[in-house]
Amino acid sequence: MRTRTTLTCLLTAISATAAALALGAPAAEAAGSVHLAKIYYNSPGADRGSAASLNAEWVTITNSTSRAVSLKGWTLTDASRHTYTFGAYSLGAGKTVKVHTGSGRDTAGNRYQNRGWYVWNNDKDTATLRKAGGAKADTCSYNSTRANYKNC
């Protein structure tokens, strides 16, 4: 009798596990990430702080998940601790947002740090993306003067 009860419990557990896998367990739903995609750290021309030059310095963040992700409270920081904090903003599934150094009107695809001078060093730096609670979501570093950008 004990063997039959144990076997029944084991079969029930296996069936429940198989059903959960077939329906998509939570880990499968979390496939993809919100991550740094590119840093354009050396805007064209002389670094004189013009609006066009500041806005030509940017970082792209991509959401490769299948759901929109709220970035409210997330931060983007360089090695010198210049920090941009996202306000109320949701990055759609499969979408990318460009975070510019300068000023402009925030849209779904472009956010602005509203800084009057450059953030990203032209030779080397590290970008860090953190979730609202402080957990590190991604980092991307570069150490080169031979290019204007880094694909992360």
PDB file of C-alpha atoms in Angstrom:
ATOM      1  CA  MET A   1       0.000   0.000   0.000  1.00  0.00           C
ATOM      2  CA  ARG A   2       2.827   2.379   0.864  1.00  0.00           C
ATOM      3  CA  THR A   3       4.490   1.742  -2.486  1.00  0.00           C
ATOM      4  CA  ARG A   4       1.287   2.550  -4.362  1.00  0.00           C
ATOM      5  CA  THR A   5       0.808   5.826  -2.381  1.00  0.00           C
ATOM      6  CA  THR A   6       4.443   6.824  -2.958  1.00  0.00           C
ATOM      7  CA  LEU A   7       4.155   5.993  -6.647  1.00  0.00           C
ATOM      8  CA  THR A   8       0.924   8.004  -6.941  1.00  0.00           C
ATOM      9  CA  CYS A   9       2.556  11.032  -5.262  1.00  0.00           C
ATOM     10  CA  LEU A  10       5.598  10.761  -7.513  1.00  0.00           C
ATOM     11  CA  LEU A  11       3.468  10.559 -10.671  1.00  0.00           C
ATOM     12  CA  THR A  12       1.397  13.544  -9.527  1.00  0.00           C
ATOM     13  CA  ALA A  13       4.568  15.600  -8.951  1.00  0.00           C
ATOM     14  CA  ILE A  14       5.977  14.648 -12.356  1.00  0.00           C
ATOM     15  CA  SER A  15       2.680  15.535 -14.065  1.00  0.00           C
ATOM     16  CA  ALA A  16       2.535  18.925 -12.324  1.00  0.00           C
ATOM     17  CA  THR A  17       6.134  19.694 -13.319  1.00  0.00           C
ATOM     18  CA  ALA A  18       5.485  18.689 -16.939  1.00  0.00           C
ATOM     19  CA  ALA A  19       2.346  20.852 -17.048  1.00  0.00           C
ATOM     20  CA  ALA A  20       4.237  23.856 -15.658  1.00  0.00           C
ATOM     21  CA  LEU A  21       6.963  23.446 -18.271  1.00  0.00           C
ATOM     22  CA  ALA A  22       4.427  23.077 -21.081  1.00  0.00           C
ATOM     23  CA  LEU A  23       2.596  26.231 -19.977  1.00  0.00           C
ATOM     24  CA  GLY A  24       5.804  28.231 -19.613  1.00  0.00           C
ATOM     25  CA  ALA A  25       7.378  28.477 -16.218  1.00  0.00           C
ATOM     26  CA  PRO A  26       8.178  31.976 -14.873  1.00  0.00           C
ATOM     27  CA  ALA A  27      11.839  31.604 -15.885  1.00  0.00           C
ATOM     28  CA  ALA A  28      10.803  31.112 -19.507  1.00  0.00           C
ATOM     29  CA  GLU A  29       8.693  34.278 -19.404  1.00  0.00           C
ATOM     30  CA  ALA A  30      11.717  36.247 -18.221  1.00  0.00           C
ATOM     31  CA  ALA A  31      13.744  35.407 -21.353  1.00  0.00           C
ATOM     32  CA  GLY A  32      15.659  38.395 -22.676  1.00  0.00           C
ATOM     33  CA  SER A  33      16.880  41.406 -20.766  1.00  0.00           C
ATOM     34  CA  VAL A  34      17.026  45.150 -20.533  1.00  0.00           C
ATOM     35  CA  HIS A  35      20.624  45.951 -21.415  1.00  0.00           C
ATOM     36  CA  LEU A  36      23.085  48.499 -22.744  1.00  0.00           C
ATOM     37  CA  ALA A  37      23.358  48.198 -26.515  1.00  0.00           C
ATOM     38  CA  LYS A  38      25.666  51.005 -27.683  1.00  0.00           C
ATOM     39  CA  ILE A  39      27.601  53.998 -26.356  1.00  0.00           C
ATOM     40  CA  TYR A  40      28.329  56.825 -28.782  1.00  0.00           C
ATOM     41  CA  TYR A  41      30.971  58.539 -26.665  1.00  0.00           C
ATOM     42  CA  ASN A  42      32.795  60.851 -29.065  1.00  0.00           C
ATOM     43  CA  SER A  43      30.370  63.138 -30.857  1.00  0.00           C
ATOM     44  CA  PRO A  44      31.520  64.523 -34.219  1.00  0.00           C
ATOM     45  CA  GLY A  45      33.542  67.740 -34.302  1.00  0.00           C
ATOM     46  CA  ALA A  46      35.160  69.753 -31.565  1.00  0.00           C
ATOM     47  CA  ASP A  47      33.893  69.340 -27.998  1.00  0.00           C
ATOM     48  CA  ARG A  48      32.590  72.867 -27.463  1.00  0.00           C
ATOM     49  CA  GLY A  49      29.384  71.963 -25.624  1.00  0.00           C
ATOM     50  CA  SER A  50      26.887  72.919 -28.325  1.00  0.00           C
ATOM     51  CA  ALA A  51      23.419  71.409 -28.046  1.00  0.00           C
ATOM     52  CA  ALA A  52      23.952  69.395 -31.233  1.00  0.00           C
ATOM     53  CA  SER A  53      27.289  68.054 -29.998  1.00  0.00           C
ATOM     54  CA  LEU A  54      25.951  67.131 -26.549  1.00  0.00           C
ATOM     55  CA  ASN A  55      22.981  65.339 -28.079  1.00  0.00           C
ATOM     56  CA  ALA A  56      25.276  63.412 -30.437  1.00  0.00           C
ATOM     57  CA  GLU A  57      26.730  61.742 -27.314  1.00  0.00           C
ATOM     58  CA  TRP A  58      24.338  58.987 -26.216  1.00  0.00           C
ATOM     59  CA  VAL A  59      23.746  55.511 -24.866  1.00  0.00           C
ATOM     60  CA  THR A  60      21.142  53.092 -26.193  1.00  0.00           C
ATOM     61  CA  ILE A  61      19.293  50.708 -23.914  1.00  0.00           C
ATOM     62  CA  THR A  62      17.385  47.778 -25.402  1.00  0.00           C
ATOM     63  CA  ASN A  63      14.536  45.715 -23.993  1.00  0.00           C
ATOM     64  CA  SER A  64      14.839  42.265 -25.562  1.00  0.00           C
ATOM     65  CA  THR A  65      12.061  40.780 -23.426  1.00  0.00           C
ATOM     66  CA  SER A  66       8.533  40.069 -24.628  1.00  0.00           C
ATOM     67  CA  ARG A  67       6.986  42.597 -22.229  1.00  0.00           C
ATOM     68  CA  ALA A  68       7.255  46.314 -21.556  1.00  0.00           C
ATOM     69  CA  VAL A  69       9.518  47.119 -18.597  1.00  0.00           C
ATOM     70  CA  SER A  70       9.094  50.127 -16.321  1.00  0.00           C
ATOM     71  CA  LEU A  71      12.431  51.927 -16.004  1.00  0.00           C
ATOM     72  CA  LYS A  72      11.178  54.312 -13.317  1.00  0.00           C
ATOM     73  CA  GLY A  73      14.010  54.758 -10.830  1.00  0.00           C
ATOM     74  CA  TRP A  74      16.588  52.942 -12.994  1.00  0.00           C
ATOM     75  CA  THR A  75      19.947  54.714 -13.300  1.00  0.00           C
ATOM     76  CA  LEU A  76      22.603  55.081 -15.986  1.00  0.00           C
ATOM     77  CA  THR A  77      26.008  56.015 -14.554  1.00  0.00           C
ATOM     78  CA  ASP A  78      29.520  56.573 -15.915  1.00  0.00           C
ATOM     79  CA  ALA A  79      32.807  55.844 -14.104  1.00  0.00           C
ATOM     80  CA  SER A  80      32.858  59.414 -12.674  1.00  0.00           C
ATOM     81  CA  ARG A  81      29.391  58.801 -11.190  1.00  0.00           C
ATOM     82  CA  HIS A  82      27.454  61.170 -13.440  1.00  0.00           C
ATOM     83  CA  THR A  83      24.001  59.689 -12.954  1.00  0.00           C
ATOM     84  CA  TYR A  84      20.842  59.863 -15.009  1.00  0.00           C
ATOM     85  CA  THR A  85      17.721  58.561 -13.257  1.00  0.00           C
ATOM     86  CA  PHE A  86      14.694  57.565 -15.292  1.00  0.00           C
ATOM     87  CA  GLY A  87      11.408  59.131 -14.274  1.00  0.00           C
ATOM     88  CA  ALA A  88       8.082  57.515 -15.131  1.00  0.00           C
ATOM     89  CA  TYR A  89       8.961  55.649 -18.316  1.00  0.00           C
ATOM     90  CA  SER A  90       8.176  52.253 -19.813  1.00  0.00           C
ATOM     91  CA  LEU A  91      10.400  50.669 -22.459  1.00  0.00           C
ATOM     92  CA  GLY A  92       8.283  48.550 -24.769  1.00  0.00           C
ATOM     93  CA  ALA A  93       8.998  44.929 -25.630  1.00  0.00           C
ATOM     94  CA  GLY A  94      11.712  44.736 -28.282  1.00  0.00           C
ATOM     95  CA  LYS A  95      12.242  48.524 -28.169  1.00  0.00           C
ATOM     96  CA  THR A  96      15.344  50.684 -27.734  1.00  0.00           C
ATOM     97  CA  VAL A  97      15.695  54.075 -26.089  1.00  0.00           C
ATOM     98  CA  LYS A  98      18.525  56.533 -26.708  1.00  0.00           C
ATOM     99  CA  VAL A  99      19.668  58.528 -23.645  1.00  0.00           C
ATOM    100  CA  HIS A 100      21.293  61.753 -24.862  1.00  0.00           C
ATOM    101  CA  THR A 101      23.673  63.834 -22.751  1.00  0.00           C
ATOM    102  CA  GLY A 102      22.175  67.203 -23.732  1.00  0.00           C
ATOM    103  CA  SER A 103      18.729  68.728 -23.630  1.00  0.00           C
ATOM    104  CA  GLY A 104      15.583  68.034 -25.586  1.00  0.00           C
ATOM    105  CA  ARG A 105      11.999  66.874 -25.378  1.00  0.00           C
ATOM    106  CA  ASP A 106      11.654  63.349 -23.980  1.00  0.00           C
ATOM    107  CA  THR A 107       9.876  60.891 -26.274  1.00  0.00           C
ATOM    108  CA  ALA A 108       9.373  57.132 -26.263  1.00  0.00           C
ATOM    109  CA  GLY A 109      12.627  56.632 -28.206  1.00  0.00           C
ATOM    110  CA  ASN A 110      14.751  59.506 -26.858  1.00  0.00           C
ATOM    111  CA  ARG A 111      15.442  60.661 -23.302  1.00  0.00           C
ATOM    112  CA  TYR A 112      17.629  63.622 -22.309  1.00  0.00           C
ATOM    113  CA  GLN A 113      19.936  64.078 -19.325  1.00  0.00           C
ATOM    114  CA  ASN A 114      19.760  67.890 -19.670  1.00  0.00           C
ATOM    115  CA  ARG A 115      23.476  68.346 -19.021  1.00  0.00           C
ATOM    116  CA  GLY A 116      25.528  71.311 -20.139  1.00  0.00           C
ATOM    117  CA  TRP A 117      28.744  69.328 -20.629  1.00  0.00           C
ATOM    118  CA  TYR A 118      29.866  65.897 -21.780  1.00  0.00           C
ATOM    119  CA  VAL A 119      29.534  62.737 -19.699  1.00  0.00           C
ATOM    120  CA  TRP A 120      31.306  60.015 -21.670  1.00  0.00           C
ATOM    121  CA  ASN A 121      35.106  60.286 -21.892  1.00  0.00           C
ATOM    122  CA  ASN A 122      36.541  60.113 -25.405  1.00  0.00           C
ATOM    123  CA  ASP A 123      39.201  57.554 -24.478  1.00  0.00           C
ATOM    124  CA  LYS A 124      37.768  55.187 -21.862  1.00  0.00           C
ATOM    125  CA  ASP A 125      34.780  54.888 -19.565  1.00  0.00           C
ATOM    126  CA  THR A 126      32.262  52.421 -18.146  1.00  0.00           C
ATOM    127  CA  ALA A 127      28.485  52.664 -18.368  1.00  0.00           C
ATOM    128  CA  THR A 128      26.454  50.959 -15.653  1.00  0.00           C
ATOM    129  CA  LEU A 129      22.726  50.386 -15.812  1.00  0.00           C
ATOM    130  CA  ARG A 130      21.041  49.679 -12.473  1.00  0.00           C
ATOM    131  CA  LYS A 131      17.489  48.719 -11.607  1.00  0.00           C
ATOM    132  CA  ALA A 132      15.429  50.893  -9.266  1.00  0.00           C
ATOM    133  CA  GLY A 133      16.454  48.802  -6.247  1.00  0.00           C
ATOM    134  CA  GLY A 134      20.159  49.218  -7.082  1.00  0.00           C
ATOM    135  CA  ALA A 135      20.809  45.790  -8.609  1.00  0.00           C
ATOM    136  CA  LYS A 136      23.149  45.923 -11.584  1.00  0.00           C
ATOM    137  CA  ALA A 137      21.341  45.201 -14.848  1.00  0.00           C
ATOM    138  CA  ASP A 138      24.346  45.637 -17.185  1.00  0.00           C
ATOM    139  CA  THR A 139      27.738  47.278 -17.713  1.00  0.00           C
ATOM    140  CA  CYS A 140      29.679  48.204 -20.823  1.00  0.00           C
ATOM    141  CA  SER A 141      33.260  49.504 -20.959  1.00  0.00           C
ATOM    142  CA  TYR A 142      35.466  50.890 -23.696  1.00  0.00           C
ATOM    143  CA  ASN A 143      39.141  51.812 -23.866  1.00  0.00           C
ATOM    144  CA  SER A 144      39.917  53.218 -27.284  1.00  0.00           C
ATOM    145  CA  THR A 145      40.470  56.460 -29.157  1.00  0.00           C
ATOM    146  CA  ARG A 146      40.184  54.690 -32.524  1.00  0.00           C
ATOM    147  CA  ALA A 147      36.394  54.775 -32.674  1.00  0.00           C
ATOM    148  CA  ASN A 148      33.503  57.070 -31.723  1.00  0.00           C
ATOM    149  CA  TYR A 149      31.273  54.340 -30.330  1.00  0.00           C
ATOM    150  CA  LYS A 150      31.187  50.985 -28.590  1.00  0.00           C
ATOM    151  CA  ASN A 151      28.675  48.218 -29.310  1.00  0.00           C
ATOM    152  CA  CYS A 152      27.941  46.563 -26.004  1.00  0.00           C
TER     153      CYS A 152
END
